[in-house]
Short mmCIF file of C-alpha atoms in Angstrom, two decimals:
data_model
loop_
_atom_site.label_atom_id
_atom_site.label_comp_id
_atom_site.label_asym_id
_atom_site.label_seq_id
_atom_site.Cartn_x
_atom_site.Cartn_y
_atom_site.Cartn_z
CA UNK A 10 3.37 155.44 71.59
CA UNK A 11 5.09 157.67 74.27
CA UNK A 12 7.78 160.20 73.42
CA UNK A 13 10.89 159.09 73.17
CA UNK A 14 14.60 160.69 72.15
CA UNK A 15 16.56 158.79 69.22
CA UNK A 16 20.47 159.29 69.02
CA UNK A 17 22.81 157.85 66.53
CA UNK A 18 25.11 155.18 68.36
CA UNK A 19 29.00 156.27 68.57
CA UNK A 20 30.12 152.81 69.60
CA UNK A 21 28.24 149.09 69.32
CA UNK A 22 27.08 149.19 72.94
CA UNK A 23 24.41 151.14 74.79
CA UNK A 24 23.80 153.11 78.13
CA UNK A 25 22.92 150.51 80.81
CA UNK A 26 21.60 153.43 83.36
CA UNK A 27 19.95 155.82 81.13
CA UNK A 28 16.56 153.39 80.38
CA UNK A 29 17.47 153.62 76.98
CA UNK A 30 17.09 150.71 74.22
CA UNK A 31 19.28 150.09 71.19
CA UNK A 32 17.67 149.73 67.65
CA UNK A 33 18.93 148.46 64.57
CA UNK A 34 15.55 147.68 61.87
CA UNK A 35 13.17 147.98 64.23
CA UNK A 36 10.78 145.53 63.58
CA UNK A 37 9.96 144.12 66.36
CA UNK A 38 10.72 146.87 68.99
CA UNK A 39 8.47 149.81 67.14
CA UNK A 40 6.06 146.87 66.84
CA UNK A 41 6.17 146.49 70.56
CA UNK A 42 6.32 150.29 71.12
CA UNK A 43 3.12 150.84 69.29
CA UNK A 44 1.55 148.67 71.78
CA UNK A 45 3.21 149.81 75.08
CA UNK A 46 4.59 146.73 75.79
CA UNK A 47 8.06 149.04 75.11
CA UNK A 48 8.14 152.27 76.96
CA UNK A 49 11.96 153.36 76.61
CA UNK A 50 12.79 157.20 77.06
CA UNK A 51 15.03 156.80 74.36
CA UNK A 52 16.56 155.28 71.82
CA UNK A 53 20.06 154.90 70.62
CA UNK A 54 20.48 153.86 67.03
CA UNK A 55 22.90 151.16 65.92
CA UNK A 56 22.04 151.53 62.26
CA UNK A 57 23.97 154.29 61.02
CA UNK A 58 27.13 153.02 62.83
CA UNK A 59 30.33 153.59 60.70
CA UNK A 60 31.54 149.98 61.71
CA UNK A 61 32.04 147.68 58.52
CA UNK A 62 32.61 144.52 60.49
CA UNK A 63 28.70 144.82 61.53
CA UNK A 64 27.84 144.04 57.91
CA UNK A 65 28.13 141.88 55.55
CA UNK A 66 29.14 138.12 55.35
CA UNK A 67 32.63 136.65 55.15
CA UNK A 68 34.24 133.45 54.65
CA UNK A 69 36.69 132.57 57.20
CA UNK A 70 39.64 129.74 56.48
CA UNK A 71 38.25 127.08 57.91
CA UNK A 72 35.21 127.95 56.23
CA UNK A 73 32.94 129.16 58.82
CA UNK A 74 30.57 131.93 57.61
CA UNK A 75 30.92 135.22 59.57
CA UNK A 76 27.83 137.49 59.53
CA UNK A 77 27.85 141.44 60.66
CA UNK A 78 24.92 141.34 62.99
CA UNK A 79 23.64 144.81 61.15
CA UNK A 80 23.57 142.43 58.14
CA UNK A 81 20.10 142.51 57.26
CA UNK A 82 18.19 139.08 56.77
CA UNK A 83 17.55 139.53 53.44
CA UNK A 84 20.99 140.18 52.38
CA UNK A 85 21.62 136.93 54.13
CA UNK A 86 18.98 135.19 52.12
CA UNK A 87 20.68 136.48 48.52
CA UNK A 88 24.46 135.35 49.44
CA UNK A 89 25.04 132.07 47.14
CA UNK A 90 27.58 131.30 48.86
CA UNK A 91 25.79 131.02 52.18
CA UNK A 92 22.67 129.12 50.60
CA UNK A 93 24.91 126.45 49.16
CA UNK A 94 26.46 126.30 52.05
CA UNK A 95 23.52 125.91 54.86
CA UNK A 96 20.69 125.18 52.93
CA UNK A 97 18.70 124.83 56.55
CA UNK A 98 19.69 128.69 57.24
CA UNK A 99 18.36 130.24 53.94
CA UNK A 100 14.87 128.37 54.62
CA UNK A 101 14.72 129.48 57.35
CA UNK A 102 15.03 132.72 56.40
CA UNK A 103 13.02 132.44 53.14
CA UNK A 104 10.34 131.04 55.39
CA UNK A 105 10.39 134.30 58.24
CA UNK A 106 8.31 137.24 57.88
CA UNK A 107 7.38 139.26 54.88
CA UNK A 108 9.92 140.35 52.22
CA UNK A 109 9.43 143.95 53.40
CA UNK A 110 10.20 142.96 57.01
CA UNK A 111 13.37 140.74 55.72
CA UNK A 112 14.55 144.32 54.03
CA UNK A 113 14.35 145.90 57.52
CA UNK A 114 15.71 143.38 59.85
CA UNK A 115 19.12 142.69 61.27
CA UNK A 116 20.20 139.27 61.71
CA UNK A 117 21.50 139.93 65.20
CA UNK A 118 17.78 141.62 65.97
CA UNK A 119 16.23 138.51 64.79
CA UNK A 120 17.88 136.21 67.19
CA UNK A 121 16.54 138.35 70.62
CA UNK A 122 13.01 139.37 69.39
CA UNK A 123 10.89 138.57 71.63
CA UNK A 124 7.47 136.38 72.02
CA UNK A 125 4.23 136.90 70.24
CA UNK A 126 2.41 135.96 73.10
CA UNK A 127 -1.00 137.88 72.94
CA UNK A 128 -1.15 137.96 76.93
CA UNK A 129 1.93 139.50 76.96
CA UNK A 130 1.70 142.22 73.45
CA UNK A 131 -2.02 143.25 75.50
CA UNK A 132 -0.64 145.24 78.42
CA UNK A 133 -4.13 144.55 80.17
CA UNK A 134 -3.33 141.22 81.18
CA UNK A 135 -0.57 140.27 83.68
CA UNK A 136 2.17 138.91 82.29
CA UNK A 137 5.27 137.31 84.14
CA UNK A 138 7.78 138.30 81.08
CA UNK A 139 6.35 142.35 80.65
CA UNK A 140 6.25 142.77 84.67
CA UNK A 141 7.94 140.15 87.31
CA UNK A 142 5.68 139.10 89.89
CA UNK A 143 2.53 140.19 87.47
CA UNK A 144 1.06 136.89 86.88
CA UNK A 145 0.55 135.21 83.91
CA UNK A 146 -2.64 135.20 82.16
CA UNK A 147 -2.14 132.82 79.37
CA UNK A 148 -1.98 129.68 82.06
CA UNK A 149 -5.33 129.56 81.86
CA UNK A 150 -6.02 131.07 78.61
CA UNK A 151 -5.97 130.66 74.90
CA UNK A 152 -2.90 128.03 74.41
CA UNK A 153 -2.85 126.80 71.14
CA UNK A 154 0.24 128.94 70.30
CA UNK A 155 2.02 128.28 73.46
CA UNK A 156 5.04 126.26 74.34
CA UNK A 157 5.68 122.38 75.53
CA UNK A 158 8.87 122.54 76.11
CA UNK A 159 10.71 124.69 78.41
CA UNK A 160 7.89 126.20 80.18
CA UNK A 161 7.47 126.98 83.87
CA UNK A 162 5.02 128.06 86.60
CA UNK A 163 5.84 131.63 85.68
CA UNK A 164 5.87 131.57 81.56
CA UNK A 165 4.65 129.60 78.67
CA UNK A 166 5.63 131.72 75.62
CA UNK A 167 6.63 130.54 72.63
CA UNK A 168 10.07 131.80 70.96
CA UNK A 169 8.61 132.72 68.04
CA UNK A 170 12.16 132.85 65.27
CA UNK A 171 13.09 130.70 62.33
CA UNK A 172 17.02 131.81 61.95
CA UNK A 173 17.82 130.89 65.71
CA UNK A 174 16.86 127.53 64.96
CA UNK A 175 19.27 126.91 62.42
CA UNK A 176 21.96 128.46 63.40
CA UNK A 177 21.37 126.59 66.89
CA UNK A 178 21.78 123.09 65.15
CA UNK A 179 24.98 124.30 63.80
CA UNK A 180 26.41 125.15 67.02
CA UNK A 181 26.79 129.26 66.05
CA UNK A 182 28.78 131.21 67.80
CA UNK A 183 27.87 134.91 68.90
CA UNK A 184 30.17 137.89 69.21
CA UNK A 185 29.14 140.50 71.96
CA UNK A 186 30.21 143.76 72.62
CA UNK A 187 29.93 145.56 75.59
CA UNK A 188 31.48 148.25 77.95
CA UNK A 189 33.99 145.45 79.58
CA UNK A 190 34.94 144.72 75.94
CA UNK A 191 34.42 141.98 73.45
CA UNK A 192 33.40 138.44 74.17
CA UNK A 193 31.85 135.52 72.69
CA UNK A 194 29.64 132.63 73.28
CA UNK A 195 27.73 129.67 72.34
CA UNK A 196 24.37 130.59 70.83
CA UNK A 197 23.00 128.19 73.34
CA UNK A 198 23.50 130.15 75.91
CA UNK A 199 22.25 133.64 74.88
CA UNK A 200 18.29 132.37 75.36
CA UNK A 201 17.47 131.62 79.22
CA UNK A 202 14.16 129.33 80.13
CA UNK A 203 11.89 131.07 81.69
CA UNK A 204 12.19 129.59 85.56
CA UNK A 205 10.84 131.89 87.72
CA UNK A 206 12.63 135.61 86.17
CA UNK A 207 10.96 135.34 82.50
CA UNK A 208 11.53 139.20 81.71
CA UNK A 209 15.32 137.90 81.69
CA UNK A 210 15.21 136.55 78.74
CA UNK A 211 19.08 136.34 77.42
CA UNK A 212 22.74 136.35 79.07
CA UNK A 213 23.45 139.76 77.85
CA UNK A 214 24.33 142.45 79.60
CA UNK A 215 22.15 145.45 80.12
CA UNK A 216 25.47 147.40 77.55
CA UNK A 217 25.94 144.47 75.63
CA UNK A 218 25.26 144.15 71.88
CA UNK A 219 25.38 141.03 69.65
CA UNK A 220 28.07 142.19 66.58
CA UNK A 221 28.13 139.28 64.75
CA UNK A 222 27.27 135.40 64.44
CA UNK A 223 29.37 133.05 63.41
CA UNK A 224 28.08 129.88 61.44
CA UNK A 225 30.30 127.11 60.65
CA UNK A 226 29.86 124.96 57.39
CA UNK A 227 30.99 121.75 57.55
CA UNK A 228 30.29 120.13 54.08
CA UNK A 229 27.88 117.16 55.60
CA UNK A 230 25.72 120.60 56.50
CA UNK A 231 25.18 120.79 52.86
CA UNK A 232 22.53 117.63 53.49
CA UNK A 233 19.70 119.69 55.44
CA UNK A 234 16.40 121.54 55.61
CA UNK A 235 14.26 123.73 57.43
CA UNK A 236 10.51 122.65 57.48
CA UNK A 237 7.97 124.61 58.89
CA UNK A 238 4.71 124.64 59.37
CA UNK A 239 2.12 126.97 60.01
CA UNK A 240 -1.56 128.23 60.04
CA UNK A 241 -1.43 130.18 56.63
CA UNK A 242 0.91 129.77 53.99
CA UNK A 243 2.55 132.95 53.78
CA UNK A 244 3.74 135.34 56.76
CA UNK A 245 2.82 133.68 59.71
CA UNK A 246 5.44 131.83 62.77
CA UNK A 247 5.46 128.79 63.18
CA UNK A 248 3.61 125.95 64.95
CA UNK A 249 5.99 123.64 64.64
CA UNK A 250 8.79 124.17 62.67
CA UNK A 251 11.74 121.67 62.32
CA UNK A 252 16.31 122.39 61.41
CA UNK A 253 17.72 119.29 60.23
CA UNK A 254 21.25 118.56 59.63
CA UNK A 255 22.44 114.60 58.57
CA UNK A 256 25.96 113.49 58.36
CA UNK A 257 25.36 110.22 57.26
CA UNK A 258 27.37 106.87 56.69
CA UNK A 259 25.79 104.86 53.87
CA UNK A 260 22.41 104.47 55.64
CA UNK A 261 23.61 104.83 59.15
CA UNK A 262 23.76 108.29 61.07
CA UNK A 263 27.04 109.55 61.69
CA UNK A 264 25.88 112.80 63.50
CA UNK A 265 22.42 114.76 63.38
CA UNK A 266 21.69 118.10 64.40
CA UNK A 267 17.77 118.89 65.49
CA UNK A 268 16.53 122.05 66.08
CA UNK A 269 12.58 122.72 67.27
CA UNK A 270 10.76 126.11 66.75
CA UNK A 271 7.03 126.94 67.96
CA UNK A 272 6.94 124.46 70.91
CA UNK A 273 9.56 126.13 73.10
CA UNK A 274 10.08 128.99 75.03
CA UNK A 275 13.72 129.14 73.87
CA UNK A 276 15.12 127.85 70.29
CA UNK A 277 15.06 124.13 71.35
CA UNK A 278 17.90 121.94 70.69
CA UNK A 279 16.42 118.24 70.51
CA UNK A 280 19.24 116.72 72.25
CA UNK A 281 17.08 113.01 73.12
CA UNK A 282 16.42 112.74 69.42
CA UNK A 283 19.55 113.07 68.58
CA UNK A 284 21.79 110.95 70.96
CA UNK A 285 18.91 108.22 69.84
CA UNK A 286 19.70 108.41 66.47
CA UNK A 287 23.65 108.76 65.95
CA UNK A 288 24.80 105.21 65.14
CA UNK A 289 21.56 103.87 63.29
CA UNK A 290 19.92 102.92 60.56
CA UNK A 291 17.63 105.97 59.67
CA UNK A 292 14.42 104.13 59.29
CA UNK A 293 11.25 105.38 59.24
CA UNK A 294 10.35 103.50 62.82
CA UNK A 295 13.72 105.01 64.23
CA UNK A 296 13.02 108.88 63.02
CA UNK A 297 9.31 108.20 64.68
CA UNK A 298 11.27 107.16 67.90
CA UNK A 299 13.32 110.26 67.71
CA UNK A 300 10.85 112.36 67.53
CA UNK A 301 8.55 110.76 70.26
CA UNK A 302 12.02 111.28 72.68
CA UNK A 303 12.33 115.01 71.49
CA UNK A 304 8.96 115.48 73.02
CA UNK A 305 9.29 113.17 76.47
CA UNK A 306 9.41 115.58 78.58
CA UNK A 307 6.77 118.24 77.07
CA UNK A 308 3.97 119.76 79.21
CA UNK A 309 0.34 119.92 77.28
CA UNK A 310 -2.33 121.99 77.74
CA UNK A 311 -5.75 121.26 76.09
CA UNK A 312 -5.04 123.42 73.14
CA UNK A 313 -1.78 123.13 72.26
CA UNK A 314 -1.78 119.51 73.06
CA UNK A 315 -1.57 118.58 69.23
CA UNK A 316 1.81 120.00 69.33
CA UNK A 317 3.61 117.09 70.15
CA UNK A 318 1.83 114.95 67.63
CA UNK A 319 2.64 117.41 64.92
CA UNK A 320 6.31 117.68 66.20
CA UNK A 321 6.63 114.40 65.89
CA UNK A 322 5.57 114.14 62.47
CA UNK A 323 7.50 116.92 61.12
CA UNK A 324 10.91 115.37 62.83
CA UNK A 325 9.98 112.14 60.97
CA UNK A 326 9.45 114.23 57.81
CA UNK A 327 12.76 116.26 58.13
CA UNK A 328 14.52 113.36 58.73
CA UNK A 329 13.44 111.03 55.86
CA UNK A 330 13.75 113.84 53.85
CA UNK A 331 17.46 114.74 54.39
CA UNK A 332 18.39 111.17 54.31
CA UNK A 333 16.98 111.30 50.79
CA UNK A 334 18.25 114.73 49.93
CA UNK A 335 21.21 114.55 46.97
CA UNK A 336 23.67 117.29 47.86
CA UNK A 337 24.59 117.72 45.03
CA UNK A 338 21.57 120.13 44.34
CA UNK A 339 21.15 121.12 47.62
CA UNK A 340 19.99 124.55 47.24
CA UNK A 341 17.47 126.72 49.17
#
């Protein structure tokens, strides 16, 4: 790891000029550091920030949940209130990392760490997303980890969070703050696909910070999950991993919200499952169509081919399974 200089933040926004990075836990930027994929001269440190409204988790009137992005994920994870709420959310976060890295890391960190790509954590291999222009070495590499969806000629990395997902299919809101001020956006938006620039990988600004995320709760959220499934049991991202929210009409979908991790470069809103599904009887036949449609347009590669069939088994699975879920006892 190079030298670097570390100064407590005075405000929740950063030098844009000065090639220095913010940090909050630090779990996935010292990670990075430690391999030189990170070189910054310094760093300025959002942790220590006297600023309450970057913690905690609040209840707003119309019941949306507001979380302080300094909030760390485990705090998250213990709020009953929250996990009653969005069962989806605290799987996902019970199913993230290790419980030491859940201590550590902020929720507004978790939602812009960055790929686990090994072409682009090994700084001896181009790589499109570390240096524009570079190449990319996993195109004809190892791909069994690598995206379907949302790829381009440039990048095929994987996003590789469980949180984003869930708070995706529950249309969050963000709150940024930057030198121009405060602003706020669809969570949506704040990932870009790759195209042809992958080392811009969200809408912020160079000054911008994420201060908090805001997760609505209607009560037909209370009838979802978060599957996910991976190559051990503990500590490991996903393959494939699934958010599933079901307002349902006797047996008929009112509204469903699908959210894919593992097989996308960005958190992956499945927009063709869903549009397919609102208005029908949720089947067994009609999940499988939903999930085939949520993976029309993917782009295989020899090893990561089984992606799609996997994908298409776990939306099936989530599916079935919310439809069946009593919310009553939802809990995480």
């Amino acid at each position: 790891m190079q030298p670097f200089r570390i100064t407590p933040a005075t405000s929740a926004h950063g030098p844009a000029s000065s090639g220095a990075r913010q940090i909050a836990g630090g779990t996935n930027l010292v990670d990075l550091m430690r391999l030189g994929v990170e070189r910054p001269a310094a760093l300025v440190d959002l942790d220590k920030l006297p600023a309450p409204s970057l913690r905690g988790i609040t209840r707003l009137p119309d019941g949306t949940f507001r979380i302080g992005a300094l909030t760390r994920m485990a705090e998250a994870l213990a709020d009953p209130a929250l996990c009653a709420a969005l069962p989806m959310v605290a799987q996902s976060l019970a199913l993230a990392a290790s419980p030491q890295i859940r201590n550590m890391a902020s929720l507004g960190g978790n939602l812009l760490q960055r790929t686990r790509c090994p072409y682009f954590r090994d700084v001896s291999w181009p790589c499109n997303k570390r240096e524009r222009g570079s190449g990319c070495a996993a195109m004809e590499g190892i791909t069994r980890h690598h995206a379907i969806l949302g790829t381009s000629g440039s990048c095929i990395a994987a996003y590789p969070g469980d949180f984003a997902q869930a708070a995706l299919a529950l249309d969050a809101r963000i709150e940024i703050t930057g030198k121009g001020g405060l602003r706020r956006m669809n969570l949506a938006r704040l990932h870009r696909l790759p195209g042809g620039t992958p080392d811009a990988e969200t809408a912020l600004d160079a000054d911008e910070t994420i201060t908090a995320i805001y997760l609505p709760a209607p009560g037909w959220a209370r009838r979802s999950l978060f599957l996910k499934r991976r190559e051990r049991a503990a500590y490991s991202f996903a393959l494939v991993s699934v958010a599933c929210a079901l307002d349902m009409a006797g047996d008929r979908v009112r509204e469903v919200r699908l959210a894919l991790g593992g097989v996308a470069t960005i958190p992956w809103r499945a927009v063709p499952a869903e549009r397919l599904l609102a208005g029908e009887r949720l089947t067994e036949e009609c999940a499988h169509a939903a999930g085939v449609a949520a993976f029309a347009d993917a782009v295989l590669r020899p090893d990561n081919a089984f992606k799609r069939d996997l994908g298409v088994a776990m939306i099936v699975r989530a599916l079935i399974a919310a439809r069946d879920l009593d919310i009553t006892e939802a809990r995480p």
